[in-house]
Tab-separated table of C-alpha atoms in Angstrom:
chain	number	residue	atom	x	y	z
A	277	ARG	CA	41.021	32.157	2.304
A	278	PRO	CA	38.172	30.193	0.677
A	279	SER	CA	37.754	30.364	-3.070
A	280	GLY	CA	34.598	31.669	-4.749
A	281	LEU	CA	33.290	28.096	-5.161
A	282	ASP	CA	33.965	27.289	-1.493
A	283	SER	CA	32.032	30.371	-0.447
A	284	VAL	CA	29.063	29.264	-2.555
A	285	LEU	CA	29.155	25.763	-1.011
A	286	VAL	CA	29.280	27.174	2.510
A	287	PHE	CA	26.307	29.415	1.729
A	288	HIS	CA	24.265	26.481	0.418
A	289	ARG	CA	25.115	24.326	3.442
A	290	ARG	CA	23.901	27.060	5.779
A	291	HIS	CA	20.822	27.561	3.628
A	292	ARG	CA	19.985	23.833	3.810
A	293	ARG	CA	20.440	23.811	7.598
A	294	ASP	CA	18.096	26.781	7.958
A	295	ALA	CA	15.574	25.157	5.600
A	296	ARG	CA	15.658	21.898	7.585
A	297	ARG	CA	15.178	23.809	10.843
A	298	ARG	CA	12.192	25.719	9.466
A	299	LEU	CA	10.700	22.502	8.044
A	300	SER	CA	11.153	20.740	11.376
A	301	GLU	CA	9.397	23.573	13.202
A	302	LYS	CA	6.576	23.613	10.654
A	303	LEU	CA	6.062	19.844	10.822
A	304	GLY	CA	6.029	20.113	14.598
A	305	GLU	CA	3.232	22.679	14.396
A	306	ILE	CA	1.266	20.499	11.985
A	307	ARG	CA	1.702	17.410	14.159
A	308	ALA	CA	0.668	19.267	17.313
A	309	SER	CA	-2.497	20.565	15.666
A	310	ALA	CA	-3.415	17.228	14.097
A	311	ASP	CA	-5.458	14.428	15.585
A	312	GLU	CA	-3.124	12.561	17.935
A	313	SER	CA	-4.557	9.248	16.746
A	314	GLU	CA	-3.251	9.822	13.212
A	315	PRO	CA	0.532	10.051	12.691
A	316	LEU	CA	1.805	12.417	10.030
A	317	VAL	CA	3.005	9.519	7.850
A	318	VAL	CA	-0.548	8.168	7.665
A	319	THR	CA	-2.019	11.592	6.902
A	320	CYS	CA	0.553	12.095	4.159
A	321	VAL	CA	-0.230	8.767	2.462
A	322	LYS	CA	-3.993	9.322	2.658
A	323	MET	CA	-3.653	12.781	1.099
A	324	CYS	CA	-1.428	11.303	-1.612
A	325	MET	CA	-4.005	8.637	-2.522
A	326	VAL	CA	-6.894	11.120	-2.572
A	327	GLN	CA	-4.898	13.345	-4.889
A	328	ARG	CA	-4.006	10.381	-7.137
A	329	LYS	CA	-7.709	9.611	-7.587
A	330	MET	CA	-8.413	13.239	-8.472
A	331	GLU	CA	-5.548	13.266	-10.967
A	332	LEU	CA	-6.838	10.001	-12.458
A	333	ARG	CA	-10.290	11.506	-12.988
A	334	GLU	CA	-8.713	14.463	-14.762
A	335	ARG	CA	-6.673	12.155	-17.019
A	336	VAL	CA	-9.745	10.090	-17.906
A	337	LYS	CA	-11.713	13.280	-18.587
A	338	ASP	CA	-8.940	14.355	-20.986
A	339	GLY	CA	-9.150	11.042	-22.845
A	340	GLY	CA	-6.496	9.074	-20.921
A	341	ASN	CA	-6.774	5.455	-19.769
A	342	ASP	CA	-8.038	4.427	-16.355
A	343	ASP	CA	-4.972	2.799	-14.784
A	344	LYS	CA	-6.999	1.570	-11.769
A	345	GLY	CA	-4.373	2.758	-9.299
A	346	ASP	CA	-1.511	0.959	-11.024
A	347	LEU	CA	0.306	4.113	-12.184
A	348	LYS	CA	3.812	4.306	-10.741
A	349	LEU	CA	4.154	6.846	-7.932
A	350	VAL	CA	7.349	8.884	-8.319
A	351	PRO	CA	8.103	11.613	-5.739
A	352	CYS	CA	8.982	14.993	-7.159
A	353	SER	CA	12.563	16.210	-6.812
A	354	LYS	CA	14.592	19.304	-7.603
A	355	LYS	CA	15.024	18.053	-11.173
A	356	SER	CA	11.378	17.034	-11.581
A	357	LYS	CA	9.277	19.589	-9.776
A	358	ALA	CA	5.582	19.105	-9.112
A	359	GLU	CA	2.809	21.496	-8.191
A	360	ASP	CA	2.057	21.942	-4.498
A	361	GLY	CA	-0.669	19.512	-3.433
A	362	SER	CA	0.023	16.986	-6.210
A	363	SER	CA	0.389	13.286	-5.407
A	364	ARG	CA	4.099	13.489	-6.269
A	365	ALA	CA	4.562	16.350	-3.815
A	366	HIS	CA	2.827	14.345	-1.062
A	367	ALA	CA	5.029	11.345	-1.920
A	368	ALA	CA	8.125	13.525	-1.637
A	369	CYS	CA	6.919	14.752	1.774
A	370	PHE	CA	6.367	11.165	2.938
A	371	GLU	CA	9.814	10.147	1.713
A	372	ALA	CA	11.362	13.104	3.558
A	373	LEU	CA	9.629	12.038	6.787
A	374	ILE	CA	10.990	8.490	6.472
A	375	ASN	CA	14.487	9.765	5.707
A	376	ALA	CA	14.239	11.953	8.809
A	377	GLY	CA	13.533	8.915	10.998
A	378	ALA	CA	9.741	8.451	10.905
A	379	ASP	CA	8.452	4.872	11.100
A	380	VAL	CA	7.075	3.713	7.728
A	381	ASP	CA	4.983	1.060	9.533
A	382	GLN	CA	3.528	3.305	12.247
A	383	TRP	CA	-0.071	2.479	13.192
A	384	ASP	CA	-2.801	5.068	13.537
A	385	GLY	CA	-5.609	5.043	16.098
A	386	GLU	CA	-7.466	2.377	14.092
A	387	GLY	CA	-4.439	0.058	14.025
A	388	LEU	CA	-3.724	0.769	10.353
A	389	ALA	CA	-0.261	1.528	8.967
A	390	PRO	CA	0.290	3.439	5.687
A	391	ILE	CA	0.522	0.186	3.700
A	392	HIS	CA	-2.849	-0.922	5.085
A	393	HIS	CA	-4.509	2.271	3.851
A	394	ALA	CA	-2.916	1.816	0.409
A	395	ALA	CA	-3.968	-1.835	0.168
A	396	LYS	CA	-7.483	-1.074	1.397
A	397	SER	CA	-7.875	1.632	-1.266
A	398	GLY	CA	-6.595	-0.633	-4.010
A	399	ASP	CA	-3.735	1.719	-4.882
A	400	ALA	CA	-1.094	-0.620	-6.344
A	401	GLY	CA	1.223	2.250	-7.249
A	402	CYS	CA	1.216	3.529	-3.681
A	403	VAL	CA	1.815	-0.002	-2.350
A	404	ARG	CA	4.901	-0.352	-4.544
A	405	PHE	CA	6.111	3.077	-3.434
A	406	LEU	CA	5.752	2.152	0.263
A	407	CYS	CA	7.413	-1.240	-0.181
A	408	GLY	CA	10.272	0.554	-1.928
A	409	LEU	CA	10.753	2.446	1.343
A	410	ASP	CA	10.893	-0.886	3.250
A	411	ALA	CA	7.292	-0.974	4.433
A	412	ASP	CA	6.399	-4.419	5.821
A	413	ALA	CA	4.133	-6.099	3.250
A	414	ASP	CA	3.084	-8.620	5.939
A	415	GLN	CA	2.347	-6.106	8.715
A	416	PHE	CA	-0.862	-7.078	10.537
A	417	VAL	CA	-3.589	-4.597	11.400
A	418	CYS	CA	-3.440	-3.877	15.122
A	419	ASP	CA	-6.962	-4.989	16.034
A	420	GLU	CA	-8.801	-8.187	16.945
A	421	ARG	CA	-8.883	-9.479	13.331
A	422	ARG	CA	-5.105	-9.253	12.689
A	423	VAL	CA	-5.602	-9.128	8.914
A	424	ARG	CA	-2.670	-8.439	6.580
A	425	PRO	CA	-2.353	-6.029	3.624
A	426	LEU	CA	-3.112	-8.906	1.243
A	427	HIS	CA	-6.469	-9.498	2.957
A	428	LEU	CA	-7.347	-5.795	2.685
A	429	ALA	CA	-6.399	-5.696	-0.993
A	430	ALA	CA	-8.551	-8.770	-1.657
A	431	GLU	CA	-11.528	-7.081	0.049
A	432	CYS	CA	-11.310	-3.973	-2.170
A	433	LYS	CA	-14.686	-3.421	-3.897
A	434	ASP	CA	-13.152	-2.565	-7.272
A	435	ARG	CA	-12.047	-5.994	-8.508
A	436	ARG	CA	-9.497	-4.688	-10.990
A	437	ARG	CA	-7.895	-2.532	-8.314
A	438	SER	CA	-8.022	-5.524	-5.976
A	439	LEU	CA	-6.221	-7.762	-8.474
A	440	ARG	CA	-3.501	-5.225	-9.274
A	441	THR	CA	-2.880	-4.418	-5.622
A	442	CYS	CA	-2.582	-8.111	-4.713
A	443	ILE	CA	-0.070	-8.505	-7.555
A	444	ALA	CA	1.905	-5.524	-6.236
A	445	LEU	CA	2.021	-7.040	-2.727
A	446	LEU	CA	3.042	-10.469	-4.008
A	447	GLU	CA	5.762	-8.916	-6.167
A	448	SER	CA	6.995	-7.097	-3.054
A	449	GLY	CA	7.492	-10.428	-1.289
A	450	CYS	CA	4.463	-10.713	0.972
A	451	ASP	CA	3.496	-14.151	2.295
A	452	ALA	CA	0.704	-15.530	0.084
A	453	GLN	CA	-0.165	-18.019	2.848
A	454	CYS	CA	-0.598	-15.370	5.572
A	455	SER	CA	-3.688	-15.756	7.748
A	456	ASP	CA	-5.732	-13.617	10.116
A	457	TYR	CA	-6.730	-14.280	13.723
A	458	GLU	CA	-9.321	-16.878	12.630
A	459	GLY	CA	-6.877	-18.683	10.353
A	460	ARG	CA	-8.468	-17.328	7.166
A	461	THR	CA	-6.016	-16.945	4.319
A	462	CYS	CA	-6.450	-14.466	1.500
A	463	LEU	CA	-7.752	-17.361	-0.609
A	464	HIS	CA	-10.656	-17.768	1.835
A	465	VAL	CA	-11.536	-14.096	1.265
A	466	VAL	CA	-11.259	-14.190	-2.534
A	467	ALA	CA	-13.110	-17.520	-2.776
A	468	GLU	CA	-16.237	-15.813	-1.426
A	469	ARG	CA	-16.278	-13.085	-4.076
A	470	GLY	CA	-13.829	-13.762	-6.920
A	471	PRO	CA	-12.628	-12.960	-9.445
A	472	ARG	CA	-11.404	-16.257	-10.845
A	473	GLY	CA	-8.118	-14.735	-12.014
A	474	LEU	CA	-7.188	-13.670	-8.479
A	475	VAL	CA	-8.161	-17.077	-7.077
A	476	GLU	CA	-5.791	-18.796	-9.510
A	477	LEU	CA	-3.075	-16.172	-8.945
A	478	LEU	CA	-3.079	-16.775	-5.193
A	479	MET	CA	-2.860	-20.542	-5.599
A	480	ASP	CA	-0.047	-20.142	-8.142
A	481	ALA	CA	1.738	-17.901	-5.593
A	482	GLY	CA	1.594	-20.639	-2.961
A	483	CYS	CA	-1.669	-20.107	-1.088
A	484	SER	CA	-2.820	-23.621	-0.245
A	485	LYS	CA	-6.327	-24.748	-1.192
A	486	GLU	CA	-6.149	-27.134	1.782
A	487	ALA	CA	-5.656	-24.396	4.410
A	488	GLU	CA	-8.290	-24.551	7.155
A	489	ASP	CA	-9.516	-21.737	9.385
A	490	VAL	CA	-10.330	-22.179	13.070
A	491	HIS	CA	-13.746	-23.544	12.086
A	492	GLY	CA	-12.199	-26.203	9.844
A	493	ARG	CA	-13.368	-24.547	6.623
A	494	LYS	CA	-11.213	-24.679	3.501
A	495	PRO	CA	-11.327	-21.994	0.757
A	496	ALA	CA	-13.624	-24.163	-1.390
A	497	ASP	CA	-16.025	-24.460	1.567
A	498	ALA	CA	-16.001	-20.671	1.954
A	499	ALA	CA	-16.814	-20.307	-1.746
A	500	GLU	CA	-19.784	-22.692	-1.513
A	501	SER	CA	-21.129	-20.917	1.574
A	502	ALA	CA	-21.064	-17.642	-0.391
A	503	GLY	CA	-22.869	-19.184	-3.361
A	504	GLN	CA	-19.728	-19.324	-5.530
A	505	ALA	CA	-20.089	-22.913	-6.743
A	506	LYS	CA	-17.990	-22.330	-9.864
A	507	ILE	CA	-15.074	-20.928	-7.865
A	508	ALA	CA	-15.350	-23.818	-5.388
A	509	GLU	CA	-15.041	-26.204	-8.334
A	510	ILE	CA	-11.990	-24.330	-9.663
A	511	ILE	CA	-10.282	-24.456	-6.264
A	512	ARG	CA	-10.906	-28.175	-5.750
A	513	GLY	CA	-9.738	-29.008	-9.277
A	514	TYR	CA	-6.614	-26.839	-9.113
A	515	LYS	CA	-3.253	-28.532	-9.643
A	516	ASP	CA	0.048	-26.831	-8.964
A	517	PRO	CA	1.600	-26.177	-12.405
A	518	VAL	CA	5.090	-26.890	-11.071
A	519	LEU	CA	4.094	-30.264	-9.606
A	520	LYS	CA	2.022	-31.001	-12.682
A	521	VAL	CA	5.039	-30.552	-14.965
A	522	GLY	CA	7.149	-32.550	-12.579
């Protein structure tokens, strides 16, 4: 005959099985009613990032600092509960989907995976969260351009968000020398718009200033074409600090 503790454990196991079954049915209903071109993992990440921006605005309004998307994203758990609809709750939902077998790198109808949406939005915290779940930091966008997350982060309009997201991707092990379909590296992209700090960061990370695209243009050439003469000068005069020291 089972002891009182055994009876409690059996009850909780049955309760968890029933909860998982109900969750599975509910997710199935949500997926069936959603746009077929957008997987649930993508929807979940997009909702999480929207909520993070709303929470950031509230923090700034209350006198907090603007972290520019660099705040660490921690999913809520039984020990650290979060309100329904919060970014932490969405992160916990995403994590549950991945643990249940969903593909963290699944593309949507536009050829974008969750990490592409995070990089495009300049959400460094979300990028780190996704990479912690084994998202591919070098996954290309499934379209004719074949750009990588690093390219999308570099194209982010907010330069501080762009810088922090590029740092997050590089820290997660992405290839600094990655190129798109036309052979343009991330340095080509940043050379056309700056900032200087990101240009130097990419070269320090191993992005070659001598890399040529399919048109034979180097990053310094791209900078000059965009009217960034100062950045072109910085790129041409750059010396690898490791080689410089010897």
